[in-house]
Coordinates of C-alpha atoms in Angstrom, one line a residue:
M1 CA 1.7 4.1 -34.2
S2 CA -0.8 3.6 -31.4
E3 CA -4.1 5.4 -31.3
P4 CA -4.2 8.2 -28.6
G5 CA -6.7 6.2 -26.4
E6 CA -4.5 3.1 -26.6
L7 CA -1.4 4.9 -25.1
R8 CA -0.3 3.4 -21.8
A9 CA -1.4 5.3 -18.7
S10 CA 1.2 6.4 -16.2
D11 CA 1.0 6.3 -12.4
M12 CA 0.7 10.1 -12.3
E13 CA -2.2 10.0 -14.8
R14 CA -4.0 7.4 -12.7
E15 CA -3.5 9.5 -9.5
A16 CA -4.8 12.6 -11.4
V17 CA -8.0 10.7 -12.3
V18 CA -8.4 9.5 -8.7
E19 CA -8.1 13.1 -7.4
R20 CA -10.7 14.3 -10.0
L21 CA -13.1 11.6 -8.8
R22 CA -12.5 12.6 -5.2
V23 CA -13.4 16.2 -6.0
A24 CA -16.5 15.1 -7.9
S25 CA -17.6 13.2 -4.8
V26 CA -17.2 16.2 -2.5
E27 CA -19.2 18.3 -5.0
G28 CA -22.1 15.7 -4.7
R29 CA -21.7 14.2 -8.2
L30 CA -20.8 10.6 -7.0
T31 CA -22.0 8.4 -4.2
L32 CA -19.5 6.7 -1.9
V33 CA -19.9 3.3 -3.7
E34 CA -19.5 5.0 -7.1
L35 CA -16.4 6.8 -5.9
T36 CA -14.9 3.6 -4.5
D37 CA -15.7 1.5 -7.6
R38 CA -14.3 4.2 -10.0
T39 CA -11.2 4.6 -7.8
E40 CA -10.5 0.9 -8.1
A41 CA -11.1 1.0 -11.8
A42 CA -8.6 3.9 -12.1
Y43 CA -5.9 2.0 -10.4
L44 CA -6.6 -1.0 -12.6
A45 CA -6.7 1.0 -15.9
T46 CA -3.7 0.5 -18.2
T47 CA -4.6 2.9 -21.1
H48 CA -5.8 6.5 -21.6
A49 CA -9.1 5.2 -23.0
Q50 CA -9.9 3.2 -19.9
L51 CA -9.2 6.3 -17.7
A52 CA -11.3 8.5 -19.9
L53 CA -14.3 6.2 -19.4
L54 CA -14.2 6.9 -15.7
T55 CA -14.8 10.6 -16.0
Q56 CA -16.8 10.8 -19.2
D57 CA -20.0 11.8 -17.3
L58 CA -18.2 14.5 -15.3
P59 CA -17.7 18.1 -16.4
A60 CA -14.4 18.6 -18.2
E61 CA -11.7 20.3 -16.2
G62 CA -11.6 24.0 -16.8
T63 CA -14.9 24.2 -18.7
Y64 CA -17.1 25.2 -15.8
A65 CA -17.0 27.3 -12.7
P66 CA -17.3 24.8 -9.8
S67 CA -19.9 25.7 -7.2
P68 CA -18.5 26.4 -3.8
V69 CA -18.5 23.4 -1.5
P70 CA -20.0 24.3 1.9
S71 CA -17.7 23.8 4.8
P72 CA -18.8 20.9 7.0
S73 CA -20.9 21.9 9.9
R74 CA -19.3 21.4 13.3
K75 CA -22.6 20.1 14.6
R76 CA -22.7 16.3 14.6
R77 CA -25.7 14.6 13.1
W78 CA -27.0 11.9 15.5
F79 CA -28.8 8.7 15.0
V80 CA -30.2 7.3 18.3
A81 CA -31.9 4.1 19.2
I82 CA -33.1 3.4 22.7
M83 CA -34.9 0.1 23.1
G84 CA -35.7 0.3 19.4
D85 CA -34.2 0.5 15.9
T86 CA -32.8 3.4 13.8
K87 CA -31.8 2.8 10.2
R88 CA -30.4 5.1 7.5
R89 CA -29.8 3.6 4.1
G90 CA -30.3 4.5 0.4
K91 CA -29.7 8.0 -0.9
W92 CA -28.7 10.5 1.7
K93 CA -26.1 13.3 2.2
V94 CA -23.2 13.2 4.6
E95 CA -22.1 16.8 5.1
Q96 CA -20.9 16.7 8.7
E97 CA -19.6 14.3 11.3
L98 CA -22.0 11.5 12.3
G99 CA -22.9 10.0 15.7
A100 CA -24.7 6.8 16.5
V101 CA -26.0 5.8 19.9
A102 CA -27.6 2.4 20.6
V103 CA -28.9 1.7 24.1
M104 CA -30.6 -1.7 24.2
G105 CA -31.4 -1.1 20.5
D106 CA -29.9 -1.1 17.0
V107 CA -28.5 1.6 14.8
L108 CA -27.7 0.8 11.1
L109 CA -25.9 3.3 8.9
D110 CA -25.4 2.3 5.3
L111 CA -23.0 4.7 3.7
R112 CA -22.7 3.0 0.3
E113 CA -25.3 5.2 -1.5
A114 CA -24.6 8.3 0.5
E115 CA -23.4 11.5 -1.2
V116 CA -20.3 12.3 0.9
R117 CA -19.4 16.0 0.9
T118 CA -16.4 15.6 3.2
N119 CA -12.9 14.3 2.6
V120 CA -13.2 11.9 5.6
I121 CA -16.3 10.3 7.0
D122 CA -16.0 10.7 10.8
V123 CA -18.4 8.6 12.9
T124 CA -18.6 8.4 16.7
A125 CA -20.4 5.1 17.7
V126 CA -21.6 4.4 21.2
S127 CA -23.3 1.0 22.1
V128 CA -24.6 0.1 25.5
M129 CA -26.2 -3.3 25.4
G130 CA -27.0 -2.6 21.8
D131 CA -25.6 -2.9 18.3
V132 CA -24.2 -0.2 15.9
K133 CA -23.6 -1.5 12.4
I134 CA -21.9 0.7 9.7
I135 CA -21.9 -0.6 6.1
V136 CA -19.3 0.7 3.7
P137 CA -18.1 -0.3 0.2
D138 CA -15.2 -2.7 0.2
G139 CA -12.1 -0.8 -0.8
V140 CA -12.4 2.1 1.6
D141 CA -9.8 2.7 4.3
V142 CA -11.4 2.1 7.7
D143 CA -9.7 3.6 10.8
L144 CA -11.3 2.1 14.0
D145 CA -10.3 3.2 17.5
G146 CA -12.0 3.4 20.9
M147 CA -12.7 0.8 23.6
A148 CA -14.9 -2.3 24.2
I149 CA -15.9 -3.5 27.7
M150 CA -17.7 -6.8 27.7
G151 CA -18.5 -6.2 24.0
D152 CA -16.9 -6.0 20.5
K153 CA -15.6 -3.4 18.1
K154 CA -14.9 -5.0 14.8
V155 CA -13.9 -4.3 11.2
D156 CA -14.8 -6.8 8.4
V157 CA -13.9 -4.9 5.2
M158 CA -11.8 -5.7 2.2
E159 CA -9.3 -2.9 2.1
A160 CA -7.2 -1.4 -0.6
A161 CA -3.4 -1.8 -0.7
P162 CA -1.3 0.7 1.2
G163 CA -0.5 3.9 -0.6
M164 CA -3.8 4.1 -2.6
N165 CA -5.8 7.3 -2.4
V166 CA -9.1 5.7 -1.4
P167 CA -12.0 7.1 0.7
V168 CA -11.4 7.1 4.5
V169 CA -14.0 6.1 7.1
R170 CA -12.9 7.0 10.7
V171 CA -14.9 5.3 13.5
H172 CA -14.5 6.1 17.2
A173 CA -16.2 3.2 18.9
Y174 CA -17.3 2.8 22.6
A175 CA -19.0 -0.4 23.4
V176 CA -20.2 -1.5 26.8
M177 CA -21.9 -5.0 26.7
G178 CA -22.7 -4.2 23.1
D179 CA -21.2 -4.2 19.6
V180 CA -19.8 -1.7 17.0
K181 CA -19.2 -3.3 13.6
V182 CA -18.0 -1.9 10.3
I183 CA -18.7 -4.3 7.5
G184 CA -17.9 -4.3 3.8
D185 CA -20.3 -4.5 0.9
S186 CA -19.5 -8.2 0.4
R187 CA -20.8 -8.9 3.9
A188 CA -24.1 -7.0 3.5
K189 CA -27.3 -7.2 1.4
P190 CA -26.3 -6.2 -2.2
I191 CA -27.3 -2.9 -3.7
K192 CA -27.8 -2.0 -7.3
R193 CA -24.5 -0.8 -8.7
G194 CA -22.9 -0.2 -12.1
W195 CA -19.6 -2.0 -11.4
S196 CA -20.3 -4.9 -13.7
A197 CA -20.7 -2.3 -16.5
W198 CA -17.4 -0.7 -15.6
R199 CA -15.7 -4.1 -15.8
E200 CA -17.2 -4.8 -19.2
H201 CA -16.1 -1.4 -20.6
L202 CA -12.6 -1.6 -19.2
G203 CA -12.2 -5.3 -20.0
L204 CA -11.2 -6.1 -16.4
G205 CA -13.0 -9.5 -16.0
G206 CA -13.0 -10.6 -12.4
E207 CA -9.9 -8.8 -11.3
H208 CA -10.0 -6.9 -8.0
L209 CA -7.5 -4.8 -6.2
W210 CA -9.1 -5.2 -2.8
G211 CA -7.5 -8.0 -0.9
E212 CA -8.6 -10.3 1.9
P213 CA -11.0 -8.9 4.5
R214 CA -9.4 -6.9 7.2
Q215 CA -10.8 -8.2 10.5
L216 CA -10.3 -6.6 13.9
G217 CA -12.0 -8.0 16.9
R218 CA -12.4 -7.3 20.5
D219 CA -9.7 -5.2 22.2

């Protein structure tokens, strides 16, 4: 007879862990890159023991009273660069919609280590003879719309397979003689992350679910 932890995981059990991770992220327990890495690991997991590793540092379900999650403010948080640079990276909180405006300047928003308190990250990016760059973990679902006039709006991110419950980044881009780019982790300067440890614990080797980079260019 198999040990309990060696029992094969079902699709329903994997989805339950993914949902638990999503809730933990909204509560501020996981950064965006941690959520994305663990989500991939959950879909790759084949046993109960592998799934249990992904939530072992999170409160057990039903054993605590979850603190209320504040409703996102309708007020958009803006990052503006006019003939200069504005950068936001490292540890920070995303609790509302974001806005980035670059006028003959550059705006960089690195979302990988952000604590995302919303179910969808919504960004409005405006570039006029400037550059707006948004860095996300590979594996998120990027929804890019808007317009580009004598400029580019572009996605270069390795995305998950259709049907997977992964984090969503929605970008409304407006570029006039400028660029709005959403790039994945593999296209940016690396950050310290625990994914190698997850692979070792789960015995996943070099396997990845994320496929080839999704690239969308000028419209």
